[in-house]
Amino acid sequence: MAFTRATGKHRRPGRAARTTRNIAGMAAATGVVVSIASPALAANEDSAATTDAGLTRALADTGDRVADNIVAQADAQEEAAEVAAARTQVEDAAVKSAEAAKKKAQEERRKAAAEAAKKKAAKARASRSQARTTLSPSGFVAPIAGSYVSTGYKASSGLWSSGSHTGIDFHAASGTAVHAVGAGTVVEAGWGGAYGNNIVLKMEDGTYTQYGHLSSIGVSVGQKVSANQQIALSGNTGNTTGPHLHFEARTGPDYGSDIDPIAYLRSHGVSV
Ligand SMILES: [Zn+2]
């Protein structure tokens, strides 16, 4: 059977040649090697047809490969962009992290400074407080440090022979240090009846102070004492209902010459 060429077929080689050039160009550009056998353009119709079909496949194949290659390149570019973006993110994160660390360090320094200032202020307060519980400007102290008056002056009670309190009681457990409220001389140190073990001091200004219900006496008559010197330990001796320090201020050495001890201490700058 005779083979009749289709009209368009005569143009095929031309198209194929153009395509080949194009493929060659693409191959050069993309690095894809296309091998086209020269018998493709042979006179043999079957061979030409076969070759033509082969070329079409080759073209399709090449097109696919080019497309694949382009996709691969696009993928690679996309990947590179992603890597760059990720790097940028990492760099941004690093910068942000560094800034955060810097801020944190600044905050910690600020906190440390505030804490130091706080401690310094507390120390200064403690120092001022210590000064208050040691000596007043006129050189006096409370007889029991850090205590309070549990029974006031002139308080009424059947406990006292006079019917009213001749001094003030400072809250104190037995064995608490008792201090001379100011500088003076010991004029009495020993048993004092209802006062139990007691000490009487003649102060430098001529007034007297008395300390009662002591558990132990640490000074003797005639001894000079300074303000805030420990002279005894508090206790529960004599006529008491429990341990405390009984403190009196007097104009003379004996019972009955008592004056208001709170006013006396305050007049000497002691906070009671
Ligand atoms: Zn008392």
JSON list of N, CA and C and ligand atoms in Angstrom, two decimals, residues 151-152 159-160 165-170 195 213 239-240 244-248, ligand 1:
[
{"chain": "A", "resi": 151, "resn": "THR", "atom": "N", "xyz": [2.43, 47.94, 133.95]},
{"chain": "A", "resi": 151, "resn": "THR", "atom": "CA", "xyz": [1.58, 48.55, 134.98]},
{"chain": "A", "resi": 151, "resn": "THR", "atom": "C", "xyz": [2.07, 49.98, 135.22]},
{"chain": "A", "resi": 152, "resn": "GLY", "atom": "N", "xyz": [1.14, 50.91, 135.10]},
{"chain": "A", "resi": 152, "resn": "GLY", "atom": "CA", "xyz": [1.51, 52.33, 135.19]},
{"chain": "A", "resi": 152, "resn": "GLY", "atom": "C", "xyz": [1.73, 52.83, 136.61]},
{"chain": "A", "resi": 159, "resn": "LEU", "atom": "N", "xyz": [-2.37, 45.08, 146.14]},
{"chain": "A", "resi": 159, "resn": "LEU", "atom": "CA", "xyz": [-1.03, 44.47, 146.21]},
{"chain": "A", "resi": 159, "resn": "LEU", "atom": "C", "xyz": [-0.04, 45.38, 146.93]},
{"chain": "A", "resi": 160, "resn": "TRP", "atom": "N", "xyz": [-0.23, 46.71, 146.82]},
{"chain": "A", "resi": 160, "resn": "TRP", "atom": "CA", "xyz": [0.74, 47.65, 147.38]},
{"chain": "A", "resi": 160, "resn": "TRP", "atom": "C", "xyz": [0.22, 48.23, 148.70]},
{"chain": "A", "resi": 165, "resn": "HIS", "atom": "N", "xyz": [0.38, 52.21, 143.11]},
{"chain": "A", "resi": 165, "resn": "HIS", "atom": "CA", "xyz": [1.71, 51.81, 142.60]},
{"chain": "A", "resi": 165, "resn": "HIS", "atom": "C", "xyz": [2.69, 52.97, 142.73]},
{"chain": "A", "resi": 166, "resn": "THR", "atom": "N", "xyz": [3.82, 52.73, 143.36]},
{"chain": "A", "resi": 166, "resn": "THR", "atom": "CA", "xyz": [4.82, 53.79, 143.58]},
{"chain": "A", "resi": 166, "resn": "THR", "atom": "C", "xyz": [5.85, 53.86, 142.47]},
{"chain": "A", "resi": 167, "resn": "GLY", "atom": "N", "xyz": [5.68, 52.99, 141.49]},
{"chain": "A", "resi": 167, "resn": "GLY", "atom": "CA", "xyz": [6.62, 53.02, 140.35]},
{"chain": "A", "resi": 167, "resn": "GLY", "atom": "C", "xyz": [5.92, 52.52, 139.10]},
{"chain": "A", "resi": 168, "resn": "ILE", "atom": "N", "xyz": [6.68, 52.05, 138.15]},
{"chain": "A", "resi": 168, "resn": "ILE", "atom": "CA", "xyz": [6.11, 51.42, 136.95]},
{"chain": "A", "resi": 168, "resn": "ILE", "atom": "C", "xyz": [6.73, 50.04, 136.81]},
{"chain": "A", "resi": 169, "resn": "ASP", "atom": "N", "xyz": [5.97, 49.14, 136.24]},
{"chain": "A", "resi": 169, "resn": "ASP", "atom": "CA", "xyz": [6.48, 47.79, 135.98]},
{"chain": "A", "resi": 169, "resn": "ASP", "atom": "C", "xyz": [6.82, 47.66, 134.50]},
{"chain": "A", "resi": 170, "resn": "PHE", "atom": "N", "xyz": [8.02, 47.15, 134.26]},
{"chain": "A", "resi": 170, "resn": "PHE", "atom": "CA", "xyz": [8.42, 46.84, 132.88]},
{"chain": "A", "resi": 170, "resn": "PHE", "atom": "C", "xyz": [8.24, 45.34, 132.65]},
{"chain": "A", "resi": 195, "resn": "TYR", "atom": "N", "xyz": [9.79, 44.73, 147.96]},
{"chain": "A", "resi": 195, "resn": "TYR", "atom": "CA", "xyz": [10.50, 44.92, 146.67]},
{"chain": "A", "resi": 195, "resn": "TYR", "atom": "C", "xyz": [11.39, 43.73, 146.32]},
{"chain": "A", "resi": 213, "resn": "HIS", "atom": "N", "xyz": [12.34, 43.48, 142.68]},
{"chain": "A", "resi": 213, "resn": "HIS", "atom": "CA", "xyz": [11.97, 42.09, 142.35]},
{"chain": "A", "resi": 213, "resn": "HIS", "atom": "C", "xyz": [13.07, 41.35, 141.58]},
{"chain": "A", "resi": 239, "resn": "ASN", "atom": "N", "xyz": [7.04, 40.95, 146.84]},
{"chain": "A", "resi": 239, "resn": "ASN", "atom": "CA", "xyz": [5.59, 40.91, 146.70]},
{"chain": "A", "resi": 239, "resn": "ASN", "atom": "C", "xyz": [5.21, 41.14, 145.23]},
{"chain": "A", "resi": 240, "resn": "THR", "atom": "N", "xyz": [5.09, 40.06, 144.49]},
{"chain": "A", "resi": 240, "resn": "THR", "atom": "CA", "xyz": [4.77, 40.16, 143.05]},
{"chain": "A", "resi": 240, "resn": "THR", "atom": "C", "xyz": [3.74, 39.09, 142.66]},
{"chain": "A", "resi": 244, "resn": "HIS", "atom": "N", "xyz": [8.79, 40.58, 136.60]},
{"chain": "A", "resi": 244, "resn": "HIS", "atom": "CA", "xyz": [8.81, 41.88, 135.92]},
{"chain": "A", "resi": 244, "resn": "HIS", "atom": "C", "xyz": [9.85, 42.74, 136.62]},
{"chain": "A", "resi": 245, "resn": "LEU", "atom": "N", "xyz": [10.13, 43.90, 136.11]},
{"chain": "A", "resi": 245, "resn": "LEU", "atom": "CA", "xyz": [11.01, 44.83, 136.81]},
{"chain": "A", "resi": 245, "resn": "LEU", "atom": "C", "xyz": [10.16, 45.98, 137.35]},
{"chain": "A", "resi": 246, "resn": "HIS", "atom": "N", "xyz": [10.26, 46.20, 138.63]},
{"chain": "A", "resi": 246, "resn": "HIS", "atom": "CA", "xyz": [9.61, 47.36, 139.23]},
{"chain": "A", "resi": 246, "resn": "HIS", "atom": "C", "xyz": [10.64, 48.48, 139.24]},
{"chain": "A", "resi": 247, "resn": "PHE", "atom": "N", "xyz": [10.29, 49.61, 138.68]},
{"chain": "A", "resi": 247, "resn": "PHE", "atom": "CA", "xyz": [11.22, 50.75, 138.59]},
{"chain": "A", "resi": 247, "resn": "PHE", "atom": "C", "xyz": [10.58, 51.98, 139.21]},
{"chain": "A", "resi": 248, "resn": "GLU", "atom": "N", "xyz": [11.35, 52.62, 140.07]},
{"chain": "A", "resi": 248, "resn": "GLU", "atom": "CA", "xyz": [10.88, 53.88, 140.69]},
{"chain": "A", "resi": 248, "resn": "GLU", "atom": "C", "xyz": [11.89, 54.99, 140.46]},
{"chain": "B", "resi": 1, "resn": "ZN", "atom": "ZN", "xyz": [5.73, 47.47, 140.44]}
]
